[in-house]
Short mmCIF file of C-alpha atoms and ligand atoms in Angstrom, two decimals:
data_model
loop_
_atom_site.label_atom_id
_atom_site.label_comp_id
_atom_site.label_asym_id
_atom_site.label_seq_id
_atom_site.Cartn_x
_atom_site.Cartn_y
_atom_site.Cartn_z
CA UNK A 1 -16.15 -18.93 1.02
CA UNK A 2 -13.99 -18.49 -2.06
CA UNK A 3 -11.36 -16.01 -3.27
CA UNK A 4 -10.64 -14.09 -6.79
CA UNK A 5 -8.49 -11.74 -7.51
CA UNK A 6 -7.88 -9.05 -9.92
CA UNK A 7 -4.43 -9.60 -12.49
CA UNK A 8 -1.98 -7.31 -10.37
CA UNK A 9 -3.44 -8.75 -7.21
CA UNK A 10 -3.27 -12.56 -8.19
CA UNK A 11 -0.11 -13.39 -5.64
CA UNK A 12 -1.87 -11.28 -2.63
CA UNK A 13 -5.02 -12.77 -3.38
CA UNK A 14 -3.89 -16.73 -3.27
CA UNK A 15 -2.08 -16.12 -0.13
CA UNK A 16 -5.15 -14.56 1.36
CA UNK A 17 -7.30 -17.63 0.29
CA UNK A 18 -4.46 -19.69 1.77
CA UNK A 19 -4.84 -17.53 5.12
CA UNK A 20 -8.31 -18.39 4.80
CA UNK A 21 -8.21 -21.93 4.10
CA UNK A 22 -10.63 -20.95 1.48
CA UNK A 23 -10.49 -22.68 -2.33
CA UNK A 24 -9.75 -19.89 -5.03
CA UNK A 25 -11.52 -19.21 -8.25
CA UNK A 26 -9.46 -19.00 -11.64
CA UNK A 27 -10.40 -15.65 -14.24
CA UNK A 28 -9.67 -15.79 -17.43
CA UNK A 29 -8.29 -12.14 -18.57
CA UNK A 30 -8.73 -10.96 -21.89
CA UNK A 31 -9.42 -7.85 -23.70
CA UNK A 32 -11.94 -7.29 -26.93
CA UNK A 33 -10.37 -6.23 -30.04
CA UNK A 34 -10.48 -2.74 -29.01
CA UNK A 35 -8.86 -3.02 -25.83
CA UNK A 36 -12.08 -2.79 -23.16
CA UNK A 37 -11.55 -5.08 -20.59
CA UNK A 38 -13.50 -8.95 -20.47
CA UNK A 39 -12.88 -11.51 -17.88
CA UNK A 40 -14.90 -14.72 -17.08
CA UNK A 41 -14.88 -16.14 -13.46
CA UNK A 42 -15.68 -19.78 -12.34
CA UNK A 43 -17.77 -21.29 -10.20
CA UNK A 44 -18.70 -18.48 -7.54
CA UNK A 45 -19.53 -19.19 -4.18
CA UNK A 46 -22.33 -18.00 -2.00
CA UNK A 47 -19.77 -15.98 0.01
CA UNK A 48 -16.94 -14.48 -1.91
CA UNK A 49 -13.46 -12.35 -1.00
CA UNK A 50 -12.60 -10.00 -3.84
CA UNK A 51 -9.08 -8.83 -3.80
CA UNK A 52 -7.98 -6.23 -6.36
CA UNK A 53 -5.27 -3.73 -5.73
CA UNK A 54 -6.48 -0.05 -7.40
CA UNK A 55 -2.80 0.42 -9.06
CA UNK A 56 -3.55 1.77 -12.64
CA UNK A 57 -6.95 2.79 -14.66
CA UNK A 58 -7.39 -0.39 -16.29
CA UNK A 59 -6.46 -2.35 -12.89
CA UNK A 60 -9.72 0.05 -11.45
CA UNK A 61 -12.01 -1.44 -14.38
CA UNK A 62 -11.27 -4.89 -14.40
CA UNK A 63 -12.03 -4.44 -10.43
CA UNK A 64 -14.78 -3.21 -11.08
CA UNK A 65 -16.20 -5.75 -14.02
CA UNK A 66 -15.00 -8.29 -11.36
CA UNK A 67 -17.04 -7.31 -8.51
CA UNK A 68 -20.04 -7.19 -11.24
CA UNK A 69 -19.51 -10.85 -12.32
CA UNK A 70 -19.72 -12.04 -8.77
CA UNK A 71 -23.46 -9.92 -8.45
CA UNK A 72 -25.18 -12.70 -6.32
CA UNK A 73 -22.92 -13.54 -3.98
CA UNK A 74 -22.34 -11.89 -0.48
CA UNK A 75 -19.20 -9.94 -1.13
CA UNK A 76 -16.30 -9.06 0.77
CA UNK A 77 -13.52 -6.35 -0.89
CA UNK A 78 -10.21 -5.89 -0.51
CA UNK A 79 -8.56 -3.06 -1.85
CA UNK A 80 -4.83 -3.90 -0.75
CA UNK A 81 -3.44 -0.32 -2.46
CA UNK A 82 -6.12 2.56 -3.22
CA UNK A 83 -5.06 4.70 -5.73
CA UNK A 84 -6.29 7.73 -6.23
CA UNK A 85 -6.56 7.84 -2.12
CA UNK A 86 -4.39 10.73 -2.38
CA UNK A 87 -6.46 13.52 -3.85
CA UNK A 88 -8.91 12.71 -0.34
CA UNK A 89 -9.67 16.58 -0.64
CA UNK A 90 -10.07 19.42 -3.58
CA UNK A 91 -6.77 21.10 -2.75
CA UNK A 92 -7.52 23.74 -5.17
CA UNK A 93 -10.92 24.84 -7.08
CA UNK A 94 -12.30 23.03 -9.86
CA UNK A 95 -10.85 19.45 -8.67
CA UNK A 96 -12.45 16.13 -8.12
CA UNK A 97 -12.60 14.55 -4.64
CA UNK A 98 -11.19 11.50 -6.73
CA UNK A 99 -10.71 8.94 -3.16
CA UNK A 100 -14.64 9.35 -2.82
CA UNK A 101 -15.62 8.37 -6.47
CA UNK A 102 -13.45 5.50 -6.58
CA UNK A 103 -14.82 4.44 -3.03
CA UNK A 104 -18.68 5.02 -4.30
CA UNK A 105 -17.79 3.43 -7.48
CA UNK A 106 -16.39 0.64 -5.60
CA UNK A 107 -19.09 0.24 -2.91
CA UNK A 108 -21.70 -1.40 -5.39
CA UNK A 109 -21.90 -4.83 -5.13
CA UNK A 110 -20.14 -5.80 -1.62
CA UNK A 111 -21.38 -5.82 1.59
CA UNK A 112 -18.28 -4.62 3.25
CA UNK A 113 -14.39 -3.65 2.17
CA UNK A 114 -10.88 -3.86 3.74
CA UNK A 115 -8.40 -1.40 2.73
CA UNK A 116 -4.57 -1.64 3.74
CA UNK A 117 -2.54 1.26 5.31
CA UNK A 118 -5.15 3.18 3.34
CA UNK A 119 -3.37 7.09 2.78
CA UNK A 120 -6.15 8.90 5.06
CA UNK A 121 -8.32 7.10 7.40
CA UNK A 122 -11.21 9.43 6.45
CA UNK A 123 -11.32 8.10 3.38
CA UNK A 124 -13.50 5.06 4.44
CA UNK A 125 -16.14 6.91 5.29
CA UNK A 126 -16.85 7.63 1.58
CA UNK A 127 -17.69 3.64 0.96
CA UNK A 128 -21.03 3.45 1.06
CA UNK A 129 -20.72 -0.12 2.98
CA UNK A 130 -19.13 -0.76 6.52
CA UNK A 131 -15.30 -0.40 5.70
CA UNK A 132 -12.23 -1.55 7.97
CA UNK A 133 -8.29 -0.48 7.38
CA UNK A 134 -5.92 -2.49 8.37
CA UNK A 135 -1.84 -1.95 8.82
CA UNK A 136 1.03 -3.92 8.17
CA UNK A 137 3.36 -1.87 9.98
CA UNK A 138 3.56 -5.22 12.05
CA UNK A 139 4.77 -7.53 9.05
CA UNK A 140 7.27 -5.08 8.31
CA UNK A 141 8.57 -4.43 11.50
CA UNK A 142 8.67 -8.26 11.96
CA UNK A 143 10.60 -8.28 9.07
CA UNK A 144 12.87 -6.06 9.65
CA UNK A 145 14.20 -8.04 12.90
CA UNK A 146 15.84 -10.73 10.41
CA UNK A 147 18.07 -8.13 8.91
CA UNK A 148 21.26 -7.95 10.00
CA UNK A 149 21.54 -4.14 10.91
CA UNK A 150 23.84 -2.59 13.22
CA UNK A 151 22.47 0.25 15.64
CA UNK A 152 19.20 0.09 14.19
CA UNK A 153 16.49 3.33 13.91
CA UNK A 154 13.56 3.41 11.93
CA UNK A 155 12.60 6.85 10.45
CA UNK A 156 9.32 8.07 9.12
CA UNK A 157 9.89 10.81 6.97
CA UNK A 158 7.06 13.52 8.02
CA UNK A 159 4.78 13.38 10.77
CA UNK A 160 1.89 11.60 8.79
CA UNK A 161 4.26 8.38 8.84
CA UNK A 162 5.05 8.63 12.45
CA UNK A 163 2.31 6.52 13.61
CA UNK A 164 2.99 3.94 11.15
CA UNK A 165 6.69 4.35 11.83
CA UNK A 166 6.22 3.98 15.75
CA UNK A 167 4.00 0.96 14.81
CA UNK A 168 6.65 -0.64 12.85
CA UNK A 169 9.26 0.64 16.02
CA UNK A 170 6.47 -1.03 18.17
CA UNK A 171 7.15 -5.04 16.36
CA UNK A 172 11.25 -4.88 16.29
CA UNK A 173 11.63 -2.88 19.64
CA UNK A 174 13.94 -0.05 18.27
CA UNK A 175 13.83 3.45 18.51
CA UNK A 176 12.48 5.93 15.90
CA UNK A 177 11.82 9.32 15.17
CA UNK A 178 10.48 11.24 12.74
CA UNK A 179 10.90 14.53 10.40
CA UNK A 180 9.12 17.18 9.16
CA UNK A 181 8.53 17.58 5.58
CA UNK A 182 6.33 19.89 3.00
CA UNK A 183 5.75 19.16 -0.17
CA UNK A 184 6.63 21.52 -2.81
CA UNK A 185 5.51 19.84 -6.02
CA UNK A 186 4.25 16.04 -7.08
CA UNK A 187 8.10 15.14 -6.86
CA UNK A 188 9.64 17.70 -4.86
CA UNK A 189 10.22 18.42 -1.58
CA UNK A 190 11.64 19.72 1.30
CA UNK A 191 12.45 18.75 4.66
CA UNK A 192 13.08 20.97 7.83
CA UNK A 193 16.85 20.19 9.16
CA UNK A 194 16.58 17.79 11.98
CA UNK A 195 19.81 16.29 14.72
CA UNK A 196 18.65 13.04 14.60
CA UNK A 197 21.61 11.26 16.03
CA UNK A 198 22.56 8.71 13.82
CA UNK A 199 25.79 9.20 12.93
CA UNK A 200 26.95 4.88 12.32
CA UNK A 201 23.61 3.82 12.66
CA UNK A 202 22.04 1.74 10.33
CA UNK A 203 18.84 3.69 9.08
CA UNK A 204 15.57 2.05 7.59
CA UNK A 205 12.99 5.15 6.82
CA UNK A 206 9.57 3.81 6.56
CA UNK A 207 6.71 5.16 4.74
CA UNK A 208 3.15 4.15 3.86
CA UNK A 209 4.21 4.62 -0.02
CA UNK A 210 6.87 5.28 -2.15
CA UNK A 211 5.76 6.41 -5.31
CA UNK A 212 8.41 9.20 -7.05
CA UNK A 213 10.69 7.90 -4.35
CA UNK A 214 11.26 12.16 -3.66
CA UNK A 215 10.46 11.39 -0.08
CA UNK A 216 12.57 9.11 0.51
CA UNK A 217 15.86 10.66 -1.15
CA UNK A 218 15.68 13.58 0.02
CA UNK A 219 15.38 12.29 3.97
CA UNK A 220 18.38 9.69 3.01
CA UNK A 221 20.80 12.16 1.60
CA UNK A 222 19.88 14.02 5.08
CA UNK A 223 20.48 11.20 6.85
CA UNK A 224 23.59 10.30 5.30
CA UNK A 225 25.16 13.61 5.73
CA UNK A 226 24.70 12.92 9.70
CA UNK A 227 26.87 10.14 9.57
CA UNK A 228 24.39 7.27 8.70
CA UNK A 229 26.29 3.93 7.85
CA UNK A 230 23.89 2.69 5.95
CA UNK A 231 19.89 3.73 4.84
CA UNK A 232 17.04 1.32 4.09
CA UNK A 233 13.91 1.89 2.88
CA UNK A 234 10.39 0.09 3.46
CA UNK A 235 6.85 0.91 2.24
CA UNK A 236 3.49 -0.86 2.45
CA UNK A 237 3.04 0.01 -1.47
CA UNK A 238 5.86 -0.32 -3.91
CA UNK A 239 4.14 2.43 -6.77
CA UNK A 240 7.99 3.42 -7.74
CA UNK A 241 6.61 5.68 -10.51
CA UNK A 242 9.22 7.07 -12.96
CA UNK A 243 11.95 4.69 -12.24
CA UNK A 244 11.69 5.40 -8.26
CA UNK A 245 13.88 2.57 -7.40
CA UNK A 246 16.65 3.00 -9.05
CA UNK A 247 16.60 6.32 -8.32
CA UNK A 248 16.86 5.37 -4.47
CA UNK A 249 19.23 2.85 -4.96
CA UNK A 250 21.65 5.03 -7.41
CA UNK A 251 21.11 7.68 -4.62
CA UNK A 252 22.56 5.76 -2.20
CA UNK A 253 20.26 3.76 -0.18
CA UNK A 254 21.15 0.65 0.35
CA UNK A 255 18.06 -1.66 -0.11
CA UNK A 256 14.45 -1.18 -0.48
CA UNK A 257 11.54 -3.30 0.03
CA UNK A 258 7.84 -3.42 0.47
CA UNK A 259 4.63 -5.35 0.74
CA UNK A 260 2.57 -7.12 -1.51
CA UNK A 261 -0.38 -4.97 -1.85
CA UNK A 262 1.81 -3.89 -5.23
CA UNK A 263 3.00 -6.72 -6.60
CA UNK A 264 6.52 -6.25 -6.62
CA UNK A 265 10.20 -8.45 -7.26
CA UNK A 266 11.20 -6.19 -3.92
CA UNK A 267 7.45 -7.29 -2.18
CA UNK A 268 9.06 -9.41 0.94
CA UNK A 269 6.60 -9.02 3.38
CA UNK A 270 3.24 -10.44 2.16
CA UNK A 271 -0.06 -8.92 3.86
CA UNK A 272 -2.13 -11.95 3.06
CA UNK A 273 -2.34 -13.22 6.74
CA UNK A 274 -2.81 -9.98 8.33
CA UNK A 275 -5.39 -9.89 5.76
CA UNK A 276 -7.46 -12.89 6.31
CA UNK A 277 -7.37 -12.55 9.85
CA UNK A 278 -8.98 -9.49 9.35
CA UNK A 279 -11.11 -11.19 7.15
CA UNK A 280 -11.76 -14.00 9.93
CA UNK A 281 -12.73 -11.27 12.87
CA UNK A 282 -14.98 -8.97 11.09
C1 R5P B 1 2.60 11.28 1.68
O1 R5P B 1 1.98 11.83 2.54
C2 R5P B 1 2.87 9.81 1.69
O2 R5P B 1 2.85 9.29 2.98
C3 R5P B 1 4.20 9.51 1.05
O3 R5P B 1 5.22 10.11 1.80
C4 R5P B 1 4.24 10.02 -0.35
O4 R5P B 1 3.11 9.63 -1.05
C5 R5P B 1 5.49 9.50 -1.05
O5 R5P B 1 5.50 10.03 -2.34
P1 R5P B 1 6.87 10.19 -3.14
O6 R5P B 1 7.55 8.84 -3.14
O7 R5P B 1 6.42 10.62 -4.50
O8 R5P B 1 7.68 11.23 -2.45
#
């Protein structure tokens, strides 16, 4: 077994090879003069991991030119972040179910995929190969036990992050709770008004991403006007679109980290042995 990765996904995908023990196969990245994607692999092996985050468009093609070069071998994907996981449904008429093309489009060429802290669970069923999510929400609450944080709580910041946020609770032993949010535009919205106790606590809010960082500020400036002493914030994928984390940080929160699965300066908690372990028990 041998691994490749995808350019945003090259860190992620050497420390699942190392999780594997498994050698790694260099790409050389390139473009033609009119800016389509080339790349040319190495040796292949008979059995191959394929790890490429879906972050931008052109990240999606060279995944996809990638899993092509590697036709032959017996193919295992990773898709650490999913983009376009989000639109899962047509939440008005006349849009594309765009988490099921990129999952069909993905499908050809592997024999099975492993998505991280995928957005919605249903999604998986629209690979058209046997396909497994897996959480970090272990790493991250691991991580969070070297911090030096006084009255810890961990808050997920609507009720489709309170599983992941009792997960996370589950790993450091604290308490947690969660709000209730609705979202009003792609960077707006608005959460109901919640006691949550925390007045001198220290806060982390946990989410599976941050990608305007709306979310996230707007449950920290709640949080601080309860008396918070200080607010954290920790994602599985660092998108920070439009200058998210300075946004957070200029609003007040204190530090903010995530995972790997975007390759970040701020990505301190790597999922590449969760990963390959994965990997290892399928
Ligand atoms: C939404 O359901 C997700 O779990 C995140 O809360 C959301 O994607 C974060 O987006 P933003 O950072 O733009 O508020």
């Amino acid at each position: 077994m041998k691994v490749i990765s995808t350019e945003p996904s090259q860190i992620l995908g050497a420390r699942v090879a190392a999780g594997l023990e498994a050698e790694v196969v260099d790409v050389r990245f390139s473009r033609f003069p009119d800016g389509e994607h080339y790349l040319q692999t190495g040796t292949v092996d008979e059995e191959m991991v394929i790890v490429g985050s879906v972050t931008t468009s052109d990240a999606f093609v060279q995944l996809l030119l990638l899993i092509d070069a590697c036709e032959g071998s017996e193919n295992t994907l990773v898709v650490p972040y999913m983009g376009y996981a989000r639109q899962d449904k047509r939440f008005n008429p006349g849009e594309p179910l765009s988490a099921r093309v990129v999952a069909a489009a993905l499908s050809r060429g592997v024999s099975r995929v492993v998505t991280v802290n995928i957005h919605e669970e249903g999604v998986l069923s629209h690979f058209r190969v046997p396909a497994k999510n897996v959480s970090l929400a272990s790493d991250i609450g691991r991580h969070l036990t070297g911090m030096d944080l006084n009255l810890p709580i961990i808050l997920a910041p609507d009720e489709g992050a309170a599983h992941f946020a009792g997960q996370v609770a589950a790993a450091c032993h604290w308490e947690w709770d969660y709000l209730k949010k609705t979202r009003l535009s792609g960077e707006e919205v608005r959460m109901e008004p919640k006691h949550l106790g925390v007045s001198g606590c220290d806060v982390v809010i946990v989410d599976d991403i941050i990608s305007t960082g709306g979310t996230i500020a707007t449950a920290a400036s709640m949080l601080r006007q309860q008396g918070a002493r200080r607010v954290y914030a920790a994602c599985v994928h660092g998108v920070f679109t439009g200058g998210a984390f300075m946004h957070l940080i200029g609003g007040g929160v204190r530090d903010v980290f995530c995972t790997d699965t975007v390759e970040r300066a701020c990505s301190r908690v790597s999922g590449g042995k969760t990963i390959a372990d994965t990997i290892i028990a399928c």
